[in-house]
mmCIF file of C-alpha atoms in Angstrom:
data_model
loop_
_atom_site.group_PDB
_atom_site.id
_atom_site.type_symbol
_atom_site.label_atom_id
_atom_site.label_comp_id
_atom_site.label_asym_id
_atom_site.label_seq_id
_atom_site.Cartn_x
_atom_site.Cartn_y
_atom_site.Cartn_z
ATOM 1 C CA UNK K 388 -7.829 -1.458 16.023
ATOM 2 C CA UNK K 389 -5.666 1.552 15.428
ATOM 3 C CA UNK K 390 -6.381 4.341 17.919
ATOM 4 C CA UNK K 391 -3.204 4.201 19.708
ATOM 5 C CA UNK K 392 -1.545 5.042 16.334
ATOM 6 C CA UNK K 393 -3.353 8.548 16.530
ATOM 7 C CA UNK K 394 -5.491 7.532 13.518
ATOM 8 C CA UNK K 395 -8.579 5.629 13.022
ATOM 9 C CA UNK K 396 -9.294 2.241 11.367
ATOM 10 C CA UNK K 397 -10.519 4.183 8.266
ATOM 11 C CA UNK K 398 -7.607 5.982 8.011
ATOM 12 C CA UNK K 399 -5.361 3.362 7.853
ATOM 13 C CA UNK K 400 -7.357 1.766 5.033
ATOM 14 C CA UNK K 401 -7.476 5.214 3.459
ATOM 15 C CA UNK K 402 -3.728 5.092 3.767
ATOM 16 C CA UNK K 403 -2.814 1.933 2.658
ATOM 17 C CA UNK K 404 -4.315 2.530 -1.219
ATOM 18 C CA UNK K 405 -1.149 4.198 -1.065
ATOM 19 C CA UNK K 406 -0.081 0.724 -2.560
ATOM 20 C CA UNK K 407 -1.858 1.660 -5.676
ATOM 21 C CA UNK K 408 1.368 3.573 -6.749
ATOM 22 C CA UNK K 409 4.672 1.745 -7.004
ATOM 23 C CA UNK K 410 5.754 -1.729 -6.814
ATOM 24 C CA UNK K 411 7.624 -3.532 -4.022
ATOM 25 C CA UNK K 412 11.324 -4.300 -4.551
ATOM 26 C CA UNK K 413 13.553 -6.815 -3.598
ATOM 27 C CA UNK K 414 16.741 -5.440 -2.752
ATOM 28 C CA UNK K 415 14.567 -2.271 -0.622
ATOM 29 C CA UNK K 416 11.675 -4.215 0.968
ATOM 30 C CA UNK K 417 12.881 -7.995 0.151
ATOM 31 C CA UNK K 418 9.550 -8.152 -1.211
ATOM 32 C CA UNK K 419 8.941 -8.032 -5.010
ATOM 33 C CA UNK K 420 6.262 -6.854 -7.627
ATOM 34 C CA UNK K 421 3.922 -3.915 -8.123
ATOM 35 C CA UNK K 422 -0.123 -4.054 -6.088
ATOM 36 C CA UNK K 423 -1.753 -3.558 -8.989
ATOM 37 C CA UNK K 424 -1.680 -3.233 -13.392
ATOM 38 C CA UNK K 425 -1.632 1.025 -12.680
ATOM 39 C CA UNK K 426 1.440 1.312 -10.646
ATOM 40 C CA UNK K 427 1.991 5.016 -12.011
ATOM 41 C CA UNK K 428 -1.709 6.030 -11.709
ATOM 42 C CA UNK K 429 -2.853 7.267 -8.501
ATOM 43 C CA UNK K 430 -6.797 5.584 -8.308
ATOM 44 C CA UNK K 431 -8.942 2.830 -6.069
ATOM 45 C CA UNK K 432 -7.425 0.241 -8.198
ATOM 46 C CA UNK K 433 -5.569 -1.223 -4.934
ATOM 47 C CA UNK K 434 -8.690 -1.878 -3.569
ATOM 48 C CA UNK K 435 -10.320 -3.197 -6.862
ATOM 49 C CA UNK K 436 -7.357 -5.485 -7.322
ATOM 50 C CA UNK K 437 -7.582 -6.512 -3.445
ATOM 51 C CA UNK K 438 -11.193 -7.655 -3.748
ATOM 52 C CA UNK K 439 -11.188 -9.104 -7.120
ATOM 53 C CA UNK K 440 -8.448 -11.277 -7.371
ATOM 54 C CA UNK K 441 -7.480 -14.974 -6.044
ATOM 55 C CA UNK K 442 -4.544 -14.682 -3.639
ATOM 56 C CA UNK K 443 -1.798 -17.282 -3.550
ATOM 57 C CA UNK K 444 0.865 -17.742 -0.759
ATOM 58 C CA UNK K 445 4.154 -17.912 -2.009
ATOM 59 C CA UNK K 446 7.521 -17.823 0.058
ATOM 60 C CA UNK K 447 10.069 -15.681 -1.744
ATOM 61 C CA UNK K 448 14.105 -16.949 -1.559
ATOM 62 C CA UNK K 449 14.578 -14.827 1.688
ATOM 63 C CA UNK K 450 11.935 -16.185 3.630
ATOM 64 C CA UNK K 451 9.255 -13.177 3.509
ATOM 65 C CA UNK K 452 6.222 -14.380 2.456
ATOM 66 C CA UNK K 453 3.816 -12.264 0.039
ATOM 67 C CA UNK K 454 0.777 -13.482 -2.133
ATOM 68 C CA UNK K 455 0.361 -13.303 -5.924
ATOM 69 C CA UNK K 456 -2.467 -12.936 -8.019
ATOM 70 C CA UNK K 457 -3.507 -17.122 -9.217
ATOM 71 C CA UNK K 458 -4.819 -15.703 -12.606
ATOM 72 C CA UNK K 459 -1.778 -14.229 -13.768
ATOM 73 C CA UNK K 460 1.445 -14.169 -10.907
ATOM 74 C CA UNK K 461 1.968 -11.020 -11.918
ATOM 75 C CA UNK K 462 0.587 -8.416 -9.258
ATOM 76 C CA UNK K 463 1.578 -9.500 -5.022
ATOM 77 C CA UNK K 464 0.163 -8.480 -2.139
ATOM 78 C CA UNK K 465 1.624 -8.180 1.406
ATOM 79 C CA UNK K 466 0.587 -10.542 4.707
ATOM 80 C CA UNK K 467 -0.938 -7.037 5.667
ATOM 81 C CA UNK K 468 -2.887 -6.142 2.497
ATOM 82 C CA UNK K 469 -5.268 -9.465 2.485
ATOM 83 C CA UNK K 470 -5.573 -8.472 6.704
ATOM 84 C CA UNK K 471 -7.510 -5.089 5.611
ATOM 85 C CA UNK K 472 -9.790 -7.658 3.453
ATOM 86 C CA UNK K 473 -10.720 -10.607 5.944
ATOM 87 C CA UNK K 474 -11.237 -8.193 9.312
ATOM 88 C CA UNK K 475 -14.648 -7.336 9.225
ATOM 89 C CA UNK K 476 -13.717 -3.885 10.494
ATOM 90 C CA UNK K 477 -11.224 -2.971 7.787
ATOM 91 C CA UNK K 478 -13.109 -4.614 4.955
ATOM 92 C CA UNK K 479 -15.891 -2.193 5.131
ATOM 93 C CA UNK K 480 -13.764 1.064 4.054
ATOM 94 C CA UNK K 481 -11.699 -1.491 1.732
ATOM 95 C CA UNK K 482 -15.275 -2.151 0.286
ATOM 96 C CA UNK K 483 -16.332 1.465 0.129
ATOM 97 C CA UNK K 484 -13.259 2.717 -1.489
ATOM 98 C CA UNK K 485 -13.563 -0.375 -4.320
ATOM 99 C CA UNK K 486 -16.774 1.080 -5.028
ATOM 100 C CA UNK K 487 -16.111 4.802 -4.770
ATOM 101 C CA UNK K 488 -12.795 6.469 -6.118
ATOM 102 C CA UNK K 489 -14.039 9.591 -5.099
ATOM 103 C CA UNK K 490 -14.380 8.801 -1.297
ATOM 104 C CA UNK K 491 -11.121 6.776 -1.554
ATOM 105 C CA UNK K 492 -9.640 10.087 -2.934
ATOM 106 C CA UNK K 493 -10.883 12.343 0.064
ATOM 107 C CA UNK K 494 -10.081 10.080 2.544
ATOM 108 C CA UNK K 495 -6.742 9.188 1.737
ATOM 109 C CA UNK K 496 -6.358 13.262 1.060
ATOM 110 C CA UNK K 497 -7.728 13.779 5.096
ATOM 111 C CA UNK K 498 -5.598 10.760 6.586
ATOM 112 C CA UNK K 499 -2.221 12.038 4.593
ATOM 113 C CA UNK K 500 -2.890 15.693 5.944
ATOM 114 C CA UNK K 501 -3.805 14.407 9.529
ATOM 115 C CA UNK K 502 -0.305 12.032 9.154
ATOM 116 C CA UNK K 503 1.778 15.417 8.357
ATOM 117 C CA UNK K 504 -0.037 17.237 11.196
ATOM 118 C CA UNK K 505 0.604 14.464 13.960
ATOM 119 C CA UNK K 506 4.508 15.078 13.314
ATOM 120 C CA UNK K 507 6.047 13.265 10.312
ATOM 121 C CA UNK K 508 8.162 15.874 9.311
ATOM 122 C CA UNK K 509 8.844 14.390 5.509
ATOM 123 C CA UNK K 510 12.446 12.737 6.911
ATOM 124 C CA UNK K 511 12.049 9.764 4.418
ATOM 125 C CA UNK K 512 11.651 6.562 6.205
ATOM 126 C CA UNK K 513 14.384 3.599 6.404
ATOM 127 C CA UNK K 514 13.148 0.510 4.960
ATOM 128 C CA UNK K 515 16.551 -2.181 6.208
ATOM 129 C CA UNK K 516 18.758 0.367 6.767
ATOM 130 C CA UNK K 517 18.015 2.149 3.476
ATOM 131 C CA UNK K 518 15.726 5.242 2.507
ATOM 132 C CA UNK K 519 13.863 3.601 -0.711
ATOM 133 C CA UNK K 520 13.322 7.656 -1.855
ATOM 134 C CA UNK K 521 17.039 8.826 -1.334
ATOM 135 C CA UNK K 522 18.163 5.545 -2.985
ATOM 136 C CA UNK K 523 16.053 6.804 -6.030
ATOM 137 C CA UNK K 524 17.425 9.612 -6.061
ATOM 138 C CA UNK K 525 21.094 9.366 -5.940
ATOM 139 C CA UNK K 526 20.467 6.979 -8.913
ATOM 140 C CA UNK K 527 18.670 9.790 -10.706
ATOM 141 C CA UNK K 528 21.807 11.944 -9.809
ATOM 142 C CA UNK K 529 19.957 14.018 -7.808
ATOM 143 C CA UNK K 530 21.167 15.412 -4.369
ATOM 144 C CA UNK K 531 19.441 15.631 -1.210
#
């Protein structure tokens, strides 16, 4: 699936829990709400949340399409979350990471390190013309 990216299908999984912290916003992403009840709390709960919830397409007012939760309509997840759940490939590191925090923890550990090493130098990433992290933290009054 992933190999041309320099990093392997479980690393992308391993990668993507990053959802468990934060939420998505509107005016950075156009997408809105946070992946799971934690959003401060770094854990498997992406993955828990990903497996154990009822997904519901909805269309947001600028045409991006996410899903929420049907029990609640508070939590979302992206077009490319529910992907890692229905391929067969992905599914079983989303599986083994739903079941075992500590694994999740490792992996995501190796796949961030092996990111770093392939190049990303930490220059924040441009979401729509804006850097979601600077954003935060000119509003914090902090300085780059």
């Amino acid at each position: 699936h992933t190999g041309r990216m320099g990093m392997s299908d479980q690393e992308i999984v391993a990668l993507s829990g990053a959802h468990t912290f934060g939420r998505a916003h509107s005016d950075r992403s156009g997408f809105e709400g946070p992946w799971t009840r934690s959003p401060t709390y770094f854990s498997n709960s992406y993955f828990v949340t990903l497996l154990n919830n009822e997904w519901v397409e909805e269309t947001l007012s600028n045409g991006k399409v996410q899903f929420r939760d049907k029990a609640t309509g508070e939590l979302m997840m992206l077009p490319t979350d529910l992907a890692l759940r229905d391929d067969p490939i992905f599914k079983q590191y989303v599986d083994l990471y739903a079941q075992d925090e500590t694994a999740f923890s490792r992996d995501f550990a190796h796949a961030f390190g092996k990111l770093l090493e392939q190049g990303w130098d930490g220059t924040p990433v441009r979401v729509g013309g804006v850097c979601p992290f600077l954003v935060t933290q000119k509003r914090a009054g902090r300085r780059n």
